[in-house]
PDB file of C-alpha atoms and ligand atoms in Angstrom:
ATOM      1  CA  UNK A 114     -12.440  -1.768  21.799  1.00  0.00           C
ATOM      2  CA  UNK A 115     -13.013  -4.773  24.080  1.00  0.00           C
ATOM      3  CA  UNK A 116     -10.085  -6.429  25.312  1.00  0.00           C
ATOM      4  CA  UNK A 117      -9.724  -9.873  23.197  1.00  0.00           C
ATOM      5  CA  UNK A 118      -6.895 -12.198  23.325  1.00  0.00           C
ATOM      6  CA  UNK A 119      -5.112 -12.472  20.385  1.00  0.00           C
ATOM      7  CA  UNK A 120      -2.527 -14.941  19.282  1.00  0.00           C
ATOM      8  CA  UNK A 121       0.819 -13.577  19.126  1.00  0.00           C
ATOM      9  CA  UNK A 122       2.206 -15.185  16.308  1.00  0.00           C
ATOM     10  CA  UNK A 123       3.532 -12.311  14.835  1.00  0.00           C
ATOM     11  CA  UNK A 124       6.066 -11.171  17.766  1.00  0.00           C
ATOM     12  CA  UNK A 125       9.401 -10.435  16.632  1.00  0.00           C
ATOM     13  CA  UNK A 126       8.148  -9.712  12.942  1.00  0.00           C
ATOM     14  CA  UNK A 127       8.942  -5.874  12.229  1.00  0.00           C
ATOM     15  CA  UNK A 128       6.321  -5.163   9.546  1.00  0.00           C
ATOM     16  CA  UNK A 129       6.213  -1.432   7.588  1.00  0.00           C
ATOM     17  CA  UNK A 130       2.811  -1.121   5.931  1.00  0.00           C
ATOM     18  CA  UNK A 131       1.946   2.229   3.544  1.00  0.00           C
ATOM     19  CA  UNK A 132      -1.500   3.081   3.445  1.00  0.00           C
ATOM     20  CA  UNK A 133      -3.696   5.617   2.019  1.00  0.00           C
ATOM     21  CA  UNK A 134      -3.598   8.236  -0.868  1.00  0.00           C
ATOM     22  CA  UNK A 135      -0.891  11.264  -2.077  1.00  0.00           C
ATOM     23  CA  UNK A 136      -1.132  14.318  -2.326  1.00  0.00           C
ATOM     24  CA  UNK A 137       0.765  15.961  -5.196  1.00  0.00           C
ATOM     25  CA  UNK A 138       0.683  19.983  -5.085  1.00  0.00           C
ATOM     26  CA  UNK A 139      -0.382  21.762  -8.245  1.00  0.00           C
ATOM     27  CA  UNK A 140      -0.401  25.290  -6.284  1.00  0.00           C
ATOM     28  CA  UNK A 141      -0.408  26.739  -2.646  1.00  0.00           C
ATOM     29  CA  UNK A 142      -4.360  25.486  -2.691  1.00  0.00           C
ATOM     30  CA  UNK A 143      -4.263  22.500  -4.884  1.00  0.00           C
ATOM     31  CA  UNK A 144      -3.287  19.195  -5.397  1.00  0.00           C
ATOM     32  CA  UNK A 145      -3.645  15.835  -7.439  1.00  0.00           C
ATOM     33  CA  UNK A 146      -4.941  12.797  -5.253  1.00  0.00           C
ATOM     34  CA  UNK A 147      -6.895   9.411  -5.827  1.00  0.00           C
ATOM     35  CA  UNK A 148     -10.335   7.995  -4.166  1.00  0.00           C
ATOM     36  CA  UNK A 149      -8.089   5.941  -1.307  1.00  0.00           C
ATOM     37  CA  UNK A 150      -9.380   6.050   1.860  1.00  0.00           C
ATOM     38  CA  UNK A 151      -6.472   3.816   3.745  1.00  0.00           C
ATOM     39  CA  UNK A 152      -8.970   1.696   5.533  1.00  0.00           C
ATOM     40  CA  UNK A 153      -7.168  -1.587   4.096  1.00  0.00           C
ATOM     41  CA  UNK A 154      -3.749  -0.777   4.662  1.00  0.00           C
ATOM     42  CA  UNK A 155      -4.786   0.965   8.818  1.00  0.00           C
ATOM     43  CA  UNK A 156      -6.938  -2.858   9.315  1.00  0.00           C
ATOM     44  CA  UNK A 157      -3.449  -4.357   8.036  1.00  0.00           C
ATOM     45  CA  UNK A 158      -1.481  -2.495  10.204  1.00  0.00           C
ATOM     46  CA  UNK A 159      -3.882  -3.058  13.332  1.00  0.00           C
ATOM     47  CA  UNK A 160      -4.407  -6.921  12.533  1.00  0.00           C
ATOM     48  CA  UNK A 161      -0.412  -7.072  12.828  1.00  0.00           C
ATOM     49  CA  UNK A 162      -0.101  -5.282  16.072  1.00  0.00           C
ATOM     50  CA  UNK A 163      -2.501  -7.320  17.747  1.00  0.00           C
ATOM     51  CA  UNK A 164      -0.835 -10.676  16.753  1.00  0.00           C
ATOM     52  CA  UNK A 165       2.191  -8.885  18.215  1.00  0.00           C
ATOM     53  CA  UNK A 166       4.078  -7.474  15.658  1.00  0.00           C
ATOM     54  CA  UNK A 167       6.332  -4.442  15.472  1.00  0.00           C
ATOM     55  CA  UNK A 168       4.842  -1.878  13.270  1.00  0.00           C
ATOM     56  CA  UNK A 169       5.411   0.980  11.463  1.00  0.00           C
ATOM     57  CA  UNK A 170       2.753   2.870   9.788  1.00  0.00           C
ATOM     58  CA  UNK A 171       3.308   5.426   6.734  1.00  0.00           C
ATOM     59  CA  UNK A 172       0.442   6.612   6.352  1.00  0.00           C
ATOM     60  CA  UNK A 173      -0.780   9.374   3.617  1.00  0.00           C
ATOM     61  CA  UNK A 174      -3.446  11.979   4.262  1.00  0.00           C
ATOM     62  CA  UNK A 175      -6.303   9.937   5.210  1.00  0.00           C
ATOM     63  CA  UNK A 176      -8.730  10.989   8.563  1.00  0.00           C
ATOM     64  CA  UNK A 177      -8.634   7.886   9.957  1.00  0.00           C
ATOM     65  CA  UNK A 178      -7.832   7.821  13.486  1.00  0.00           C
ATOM     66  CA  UNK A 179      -3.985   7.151  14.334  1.00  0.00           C
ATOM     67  CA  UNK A 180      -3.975   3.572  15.815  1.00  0.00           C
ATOM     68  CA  UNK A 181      -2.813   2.542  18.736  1.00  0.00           C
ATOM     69  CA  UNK A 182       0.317   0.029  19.378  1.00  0.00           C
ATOM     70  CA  UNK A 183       2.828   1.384  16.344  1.00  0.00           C
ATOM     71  CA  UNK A 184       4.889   3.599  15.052  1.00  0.00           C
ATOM     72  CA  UNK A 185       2.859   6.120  12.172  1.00  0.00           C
ATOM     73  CA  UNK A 186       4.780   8.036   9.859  1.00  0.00           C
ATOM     74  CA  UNK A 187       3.134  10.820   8.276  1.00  0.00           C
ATOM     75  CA  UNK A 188       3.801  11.394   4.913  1.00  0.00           C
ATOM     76  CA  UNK A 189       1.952  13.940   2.229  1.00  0.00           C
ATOM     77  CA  UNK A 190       3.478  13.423  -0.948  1.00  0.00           C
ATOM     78  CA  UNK A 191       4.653  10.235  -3.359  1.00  0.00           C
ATOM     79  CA  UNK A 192       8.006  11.725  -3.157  1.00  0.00           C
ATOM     80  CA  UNK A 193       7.498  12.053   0.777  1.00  0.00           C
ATOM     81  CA  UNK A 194       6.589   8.287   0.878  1.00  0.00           C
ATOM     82  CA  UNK A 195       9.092   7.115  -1.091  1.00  0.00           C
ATOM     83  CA  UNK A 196      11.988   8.768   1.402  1.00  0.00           C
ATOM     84  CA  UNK A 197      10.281   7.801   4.364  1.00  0.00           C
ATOM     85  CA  UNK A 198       9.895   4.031   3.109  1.00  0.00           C
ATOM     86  CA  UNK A 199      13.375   3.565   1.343  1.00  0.00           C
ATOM     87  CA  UNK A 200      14.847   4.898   4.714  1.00  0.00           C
ATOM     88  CA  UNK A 201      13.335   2.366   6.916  1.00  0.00           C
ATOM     89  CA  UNK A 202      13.163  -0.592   4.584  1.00  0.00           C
ATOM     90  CA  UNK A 203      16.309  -2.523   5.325  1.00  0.00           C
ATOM     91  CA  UNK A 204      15.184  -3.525   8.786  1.00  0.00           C
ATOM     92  CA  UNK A 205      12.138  -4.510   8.115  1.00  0.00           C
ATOM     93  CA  UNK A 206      11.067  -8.519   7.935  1.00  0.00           C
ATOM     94  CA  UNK A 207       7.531  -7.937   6.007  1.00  0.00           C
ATOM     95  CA  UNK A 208       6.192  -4.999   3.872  1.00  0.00           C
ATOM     96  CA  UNK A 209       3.187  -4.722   2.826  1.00  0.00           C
ATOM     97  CA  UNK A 210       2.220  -1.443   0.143  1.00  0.00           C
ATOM     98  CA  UNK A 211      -1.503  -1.077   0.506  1.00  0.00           C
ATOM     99  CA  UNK A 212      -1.065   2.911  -0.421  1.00  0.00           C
ATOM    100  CA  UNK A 213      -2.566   4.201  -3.475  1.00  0.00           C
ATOM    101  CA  UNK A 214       0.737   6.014  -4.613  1.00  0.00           C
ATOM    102  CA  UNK A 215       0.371   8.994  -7.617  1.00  0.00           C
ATOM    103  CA  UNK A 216       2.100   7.830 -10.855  1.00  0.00           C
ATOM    104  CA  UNK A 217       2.097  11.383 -11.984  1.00  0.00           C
ATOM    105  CA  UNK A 218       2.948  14.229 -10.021  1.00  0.00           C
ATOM    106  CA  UNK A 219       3.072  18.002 -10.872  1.00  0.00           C
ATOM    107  CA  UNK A 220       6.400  19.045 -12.695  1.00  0.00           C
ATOM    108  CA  UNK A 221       6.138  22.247 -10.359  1.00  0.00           C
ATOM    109  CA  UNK A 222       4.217  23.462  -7.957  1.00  0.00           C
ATOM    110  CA  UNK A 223       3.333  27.081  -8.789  1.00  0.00           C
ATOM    111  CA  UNK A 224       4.484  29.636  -6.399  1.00  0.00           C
ATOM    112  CA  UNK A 225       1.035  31.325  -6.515  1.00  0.00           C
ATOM    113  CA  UNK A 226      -2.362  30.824  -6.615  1.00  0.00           C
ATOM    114  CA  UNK A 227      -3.528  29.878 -10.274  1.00  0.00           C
ATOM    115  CA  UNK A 228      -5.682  32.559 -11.266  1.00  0.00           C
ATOM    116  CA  UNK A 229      -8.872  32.004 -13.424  1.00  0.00           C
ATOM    117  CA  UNK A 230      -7.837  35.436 -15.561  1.00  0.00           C
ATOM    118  CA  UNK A 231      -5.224  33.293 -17.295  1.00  0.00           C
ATOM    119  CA  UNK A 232      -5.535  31.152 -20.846  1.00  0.00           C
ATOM    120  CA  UNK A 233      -6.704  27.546 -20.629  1.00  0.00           C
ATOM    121  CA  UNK A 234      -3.053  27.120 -21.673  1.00  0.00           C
ATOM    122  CA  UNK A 235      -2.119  28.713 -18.831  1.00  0.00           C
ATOM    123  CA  UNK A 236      -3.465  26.510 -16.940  1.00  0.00           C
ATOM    124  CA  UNK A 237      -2.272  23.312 -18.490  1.00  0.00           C
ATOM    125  CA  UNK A 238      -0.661  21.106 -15.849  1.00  0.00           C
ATOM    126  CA  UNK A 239       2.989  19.956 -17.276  1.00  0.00           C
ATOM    127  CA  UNK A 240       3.225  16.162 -15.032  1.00  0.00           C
ATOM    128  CA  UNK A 241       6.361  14.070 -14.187  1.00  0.00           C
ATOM    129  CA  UNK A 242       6.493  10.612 -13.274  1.00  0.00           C
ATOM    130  CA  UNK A 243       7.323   9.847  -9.949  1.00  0.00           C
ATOM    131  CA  UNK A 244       9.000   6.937  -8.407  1.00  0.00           C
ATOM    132  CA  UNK A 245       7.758   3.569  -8.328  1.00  0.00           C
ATOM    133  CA  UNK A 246       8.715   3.000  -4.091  1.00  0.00           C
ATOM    134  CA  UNK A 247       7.429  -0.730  -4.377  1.00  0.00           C
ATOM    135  CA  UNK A 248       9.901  -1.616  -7.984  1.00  0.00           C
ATOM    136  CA  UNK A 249      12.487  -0.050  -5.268  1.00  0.00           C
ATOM    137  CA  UNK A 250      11.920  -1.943  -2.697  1.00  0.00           C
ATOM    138  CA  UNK A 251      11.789  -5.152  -4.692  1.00  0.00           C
ATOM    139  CA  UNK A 252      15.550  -4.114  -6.674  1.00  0.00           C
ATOM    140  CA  UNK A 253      16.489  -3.706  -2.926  1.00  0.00           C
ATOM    141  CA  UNK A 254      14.214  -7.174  -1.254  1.00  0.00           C
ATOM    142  CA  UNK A 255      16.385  -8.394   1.595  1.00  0.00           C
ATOM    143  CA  UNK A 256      16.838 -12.844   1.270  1.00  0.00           C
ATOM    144  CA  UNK A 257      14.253 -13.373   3.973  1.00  0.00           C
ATOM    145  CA  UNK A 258      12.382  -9.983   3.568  1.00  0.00           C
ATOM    146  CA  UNK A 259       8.841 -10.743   2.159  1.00  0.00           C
ATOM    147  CA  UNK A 260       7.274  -7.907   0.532  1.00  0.00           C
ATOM    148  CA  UNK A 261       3.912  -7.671  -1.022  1.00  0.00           C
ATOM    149  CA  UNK A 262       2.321  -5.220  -3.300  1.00  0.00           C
ATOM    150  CA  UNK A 263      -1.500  -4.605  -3.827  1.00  0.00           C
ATOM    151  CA  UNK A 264      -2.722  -4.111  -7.113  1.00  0.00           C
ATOM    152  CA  UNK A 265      -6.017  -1.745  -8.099  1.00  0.00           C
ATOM    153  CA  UNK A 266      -7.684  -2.843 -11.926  1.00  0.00           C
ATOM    154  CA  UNK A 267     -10.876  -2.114 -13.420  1.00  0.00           C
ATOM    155  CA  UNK A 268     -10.134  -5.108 -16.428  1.00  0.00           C
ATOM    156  CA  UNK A 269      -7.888  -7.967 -16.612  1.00  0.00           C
ATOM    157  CA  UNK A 270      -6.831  -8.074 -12.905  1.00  0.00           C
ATOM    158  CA  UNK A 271      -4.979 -11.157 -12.851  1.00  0.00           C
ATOM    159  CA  UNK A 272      -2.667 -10.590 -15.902  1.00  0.00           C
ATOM    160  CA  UNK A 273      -1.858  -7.018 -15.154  1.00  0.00           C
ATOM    161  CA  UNK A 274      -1.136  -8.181 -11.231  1.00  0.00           C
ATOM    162  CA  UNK A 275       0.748 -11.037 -12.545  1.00  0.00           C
ATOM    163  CA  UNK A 276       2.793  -8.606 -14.444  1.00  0.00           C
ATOM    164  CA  UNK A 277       3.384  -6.441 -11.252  1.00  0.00           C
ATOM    165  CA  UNK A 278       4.605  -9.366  -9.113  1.00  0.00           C
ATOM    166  CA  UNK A 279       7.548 -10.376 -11.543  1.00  0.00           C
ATOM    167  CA  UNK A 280       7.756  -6.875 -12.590  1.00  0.00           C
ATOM    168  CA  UNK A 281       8.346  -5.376  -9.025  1.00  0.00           C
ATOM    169  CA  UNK A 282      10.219  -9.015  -7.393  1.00  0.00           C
ATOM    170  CA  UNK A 283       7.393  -9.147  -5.359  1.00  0.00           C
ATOM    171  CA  UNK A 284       6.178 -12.439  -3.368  1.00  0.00           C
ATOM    172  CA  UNK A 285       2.982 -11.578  -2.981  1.00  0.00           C
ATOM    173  CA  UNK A 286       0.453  -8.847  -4.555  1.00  0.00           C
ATOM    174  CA  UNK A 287      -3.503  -8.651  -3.420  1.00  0.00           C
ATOM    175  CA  UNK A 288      -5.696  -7.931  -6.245  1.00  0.00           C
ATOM    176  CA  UNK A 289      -8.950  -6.283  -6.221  1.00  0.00           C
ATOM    177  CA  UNK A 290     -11.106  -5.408  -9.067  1.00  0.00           C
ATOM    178  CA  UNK A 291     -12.503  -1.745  -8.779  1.00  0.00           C
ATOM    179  CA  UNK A 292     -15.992  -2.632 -10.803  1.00  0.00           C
ATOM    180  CA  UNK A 293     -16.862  -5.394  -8.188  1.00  0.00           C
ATOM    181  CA  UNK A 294     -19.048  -4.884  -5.842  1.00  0.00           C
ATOM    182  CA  UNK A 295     -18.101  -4.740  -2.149  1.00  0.00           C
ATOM    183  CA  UNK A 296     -14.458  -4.052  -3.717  1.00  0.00           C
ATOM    184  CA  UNK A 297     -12.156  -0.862  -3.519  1.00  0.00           C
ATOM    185  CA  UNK A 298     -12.502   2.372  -2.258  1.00  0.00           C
ATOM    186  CA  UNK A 299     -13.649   3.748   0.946  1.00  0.00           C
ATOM    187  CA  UNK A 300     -16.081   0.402   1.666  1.00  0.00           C
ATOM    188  CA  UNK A 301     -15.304  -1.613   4.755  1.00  0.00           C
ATOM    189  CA  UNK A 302     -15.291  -4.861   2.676  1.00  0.00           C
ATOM    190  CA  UNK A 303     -12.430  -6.346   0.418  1.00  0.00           C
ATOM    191  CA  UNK A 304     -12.769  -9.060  -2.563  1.00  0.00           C
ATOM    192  CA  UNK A 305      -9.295  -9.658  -2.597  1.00  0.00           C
ATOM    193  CA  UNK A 306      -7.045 -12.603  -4.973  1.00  0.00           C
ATOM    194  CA  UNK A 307      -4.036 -13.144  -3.166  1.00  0.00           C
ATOM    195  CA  UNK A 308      -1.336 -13.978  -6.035  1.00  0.00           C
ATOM    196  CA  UNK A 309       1.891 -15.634  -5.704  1.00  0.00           C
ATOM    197  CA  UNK A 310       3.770 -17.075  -8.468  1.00  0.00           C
ATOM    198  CA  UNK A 311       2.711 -20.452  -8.594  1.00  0.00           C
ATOM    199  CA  UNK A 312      -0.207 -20.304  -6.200  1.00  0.00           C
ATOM    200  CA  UNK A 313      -3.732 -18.050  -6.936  1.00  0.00           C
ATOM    201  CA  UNK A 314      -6.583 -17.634  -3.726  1.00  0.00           C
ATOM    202  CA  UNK A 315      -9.416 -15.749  -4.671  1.00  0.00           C
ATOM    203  CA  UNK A 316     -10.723 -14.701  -1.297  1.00  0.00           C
ATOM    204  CA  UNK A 317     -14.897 -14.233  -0.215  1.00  0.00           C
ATOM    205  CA  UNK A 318     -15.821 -10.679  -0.050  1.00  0.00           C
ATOM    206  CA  UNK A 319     -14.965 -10.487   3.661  1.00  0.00           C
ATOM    207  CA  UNK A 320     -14.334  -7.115   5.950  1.00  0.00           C
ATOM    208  CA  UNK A 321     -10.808  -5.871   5.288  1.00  0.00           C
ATOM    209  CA  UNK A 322     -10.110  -6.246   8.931  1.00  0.00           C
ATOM    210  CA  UNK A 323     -10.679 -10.403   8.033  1.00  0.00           C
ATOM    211  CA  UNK A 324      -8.832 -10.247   4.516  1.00  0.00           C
ATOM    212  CA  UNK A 325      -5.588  -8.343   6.615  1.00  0.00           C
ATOM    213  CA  UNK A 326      -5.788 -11.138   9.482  1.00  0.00           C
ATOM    214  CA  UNK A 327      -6.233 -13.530   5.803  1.00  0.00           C
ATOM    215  CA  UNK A 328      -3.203 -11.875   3.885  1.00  0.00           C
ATOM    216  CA  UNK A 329      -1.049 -11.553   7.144  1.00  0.00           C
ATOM    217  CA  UNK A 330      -1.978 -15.472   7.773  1.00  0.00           C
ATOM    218  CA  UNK A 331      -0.290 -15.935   3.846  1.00  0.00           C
ATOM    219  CA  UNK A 332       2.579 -13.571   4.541  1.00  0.00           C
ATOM    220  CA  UNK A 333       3.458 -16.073   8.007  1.00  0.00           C
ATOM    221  CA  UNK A 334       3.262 -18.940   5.802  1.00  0.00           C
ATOM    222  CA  UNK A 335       5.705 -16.858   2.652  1.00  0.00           C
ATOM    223  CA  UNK A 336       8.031 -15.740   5.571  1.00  0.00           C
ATOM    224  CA  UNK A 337       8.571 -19.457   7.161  1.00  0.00           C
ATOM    225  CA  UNK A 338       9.604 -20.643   3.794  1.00  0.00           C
ATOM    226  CA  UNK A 339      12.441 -18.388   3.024  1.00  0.00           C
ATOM    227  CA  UNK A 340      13.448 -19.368   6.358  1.00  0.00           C
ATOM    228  CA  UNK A 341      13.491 -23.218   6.428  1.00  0.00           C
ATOM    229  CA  UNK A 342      15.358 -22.568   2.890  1.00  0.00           C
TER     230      UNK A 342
HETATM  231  N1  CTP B 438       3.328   1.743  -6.107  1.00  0.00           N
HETATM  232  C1  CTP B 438       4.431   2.344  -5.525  1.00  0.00           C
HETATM  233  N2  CTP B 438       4.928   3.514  -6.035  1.00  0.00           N
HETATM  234  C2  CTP B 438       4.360   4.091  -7.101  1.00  0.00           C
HETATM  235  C3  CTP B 438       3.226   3.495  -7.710  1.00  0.00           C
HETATM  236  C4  CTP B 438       2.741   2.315  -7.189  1.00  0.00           C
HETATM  237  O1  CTP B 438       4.960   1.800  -4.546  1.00  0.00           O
HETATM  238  N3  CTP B 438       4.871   5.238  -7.569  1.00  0.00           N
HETATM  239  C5  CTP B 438       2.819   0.473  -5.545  1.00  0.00           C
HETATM  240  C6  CTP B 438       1.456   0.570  -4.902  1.00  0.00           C
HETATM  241  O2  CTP B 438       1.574   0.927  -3.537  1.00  0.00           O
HETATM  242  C7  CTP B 438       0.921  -0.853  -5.065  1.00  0.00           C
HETATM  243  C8  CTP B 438       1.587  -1.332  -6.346  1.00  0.00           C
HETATM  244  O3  CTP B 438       2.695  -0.457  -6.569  1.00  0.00           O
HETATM  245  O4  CTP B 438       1.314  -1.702  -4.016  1.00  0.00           O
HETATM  246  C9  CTP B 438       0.713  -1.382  -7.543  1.00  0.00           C
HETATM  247  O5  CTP B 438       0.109  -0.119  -7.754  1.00  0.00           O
HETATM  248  P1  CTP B 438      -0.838   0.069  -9.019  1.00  0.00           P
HETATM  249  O6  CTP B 438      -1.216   1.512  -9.128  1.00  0.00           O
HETATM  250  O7  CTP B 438      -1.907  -0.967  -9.002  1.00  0.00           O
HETATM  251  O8  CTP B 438       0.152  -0.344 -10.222  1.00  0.00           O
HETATM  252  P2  CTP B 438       1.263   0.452 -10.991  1.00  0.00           P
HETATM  253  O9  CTP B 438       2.501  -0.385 -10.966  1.00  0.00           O
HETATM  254  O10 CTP B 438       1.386   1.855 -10.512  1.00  0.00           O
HETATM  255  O11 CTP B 438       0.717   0.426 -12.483  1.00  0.00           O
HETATM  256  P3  CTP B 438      -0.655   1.096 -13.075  1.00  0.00           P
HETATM  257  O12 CTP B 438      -1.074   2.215 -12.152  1.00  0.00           O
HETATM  258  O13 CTP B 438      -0.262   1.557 -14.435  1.00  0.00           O
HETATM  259  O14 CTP B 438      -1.672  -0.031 -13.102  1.00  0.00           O
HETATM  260 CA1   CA B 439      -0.380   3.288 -10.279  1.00  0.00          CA
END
């Protein structure tokens, strides 16, 4: 990395960001996940500690290299997440939930090996939900805490986003559209709509290390205005 100079306009600001997939066990040598690579939320989390911030990183299963510059918490597990996040949440100025977080999860993890011999019935996986971390965090939002959410659709983005902002308190959510191109999974580009209640940006596609410095440019702005309130 060459050494740039980077406004620090972000000192002081302690900023948690989750980022990548879970992993929910079905036996010793299996396990539920989804197609999230955790480049967004790492280029979020990197963005932020170059402008200076303090971050902390809980990060799922992902093969990215740790960064540099903050504090990464490994996590496996929704259930994992969720402890590691609700523990460290009520210090925290800015959070930002770019992970791709199970809704389901096992109801047990078998002690052994699921074996082929069995029934199709036997096989059947029995799920439970699991906890919604970012509906948490929003019951829990601090008066000048400014927590955002990121939303994944394949059709009608902005209502079902809009219904995740009020839903969760959020101020914030960043939506992208899985069927775009350029969009989603495991690309190094973003075509992100950042969504506040009374305000709508639909962003260029754009590398997600530009849409983090973008979103983290919004979340500034969102944080001075609780503030001046
Ligand atoms: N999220 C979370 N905990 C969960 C599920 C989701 O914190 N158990 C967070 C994600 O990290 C993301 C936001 O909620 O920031 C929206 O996730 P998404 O999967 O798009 O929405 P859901 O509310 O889970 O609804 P659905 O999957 O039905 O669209
Ligand atoms: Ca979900």
């Amino acid at each position: 990395e060459r050494a740039i100079a980077h406004e620090k306009d972000m000192a002081g600001v302690k900023l948690m960001v989750t980022a990548g997939p879970t992993q929910e066990a079905v036996d010793p040598v299996r396990y539920l996940t989804n197609h999230s690579s955790g480049k967004m939320g790492y280029a979020i989390a990197t963005a932020a500690a170059r402008r200076g911030a303090e971050v902390t990183l809980v990060s799922g299963r992902t093969g990215l290299n740790r960064p540099g510059y903050m504090e990464v918490v490994d996590v496996v597990s929704a259930r994992d997440m969720y402890e590691a996040v609700t523990e460290r949440a009520e210090g925290m100025d800015m959070i930002v939930k770019a992970a791709a977080v199970a809704d389901f999860r096992p109801a047990v993890c078998a002690e052994d090996k699921i074996k082929k011999t069995g029934t199709v019935a036997d096989a059947a996986i029995a799920l439970e939900r699991t906890d919604d971390i970012l509906a948490w965090l929003g019951a829990h939002k601090g008066a000048e805490q400014v927590l955002c959410g990121f939303s994944m659709e394949t059709k009608d983005m902005l209502e079902n986003s809009r219904r995740k902002l009020t839903k969760k308190n959020l101020d914030i959510i960043a939506a992208n559209n899985l069927k775009e191109a350029g969009a989603g999974f495991r690309v190094d580009t973003n075509l992100l709509t950042l969504i506040r209640p009374e305000e709508e940006k639909v962003l260029p596609l754009m590398t997600k290390y530009e849409a983090a410095n973008v979103l983290l440019d919004e979340l500034m702005r969102i944080r001075k205005e609780k503030r001046s309130l």
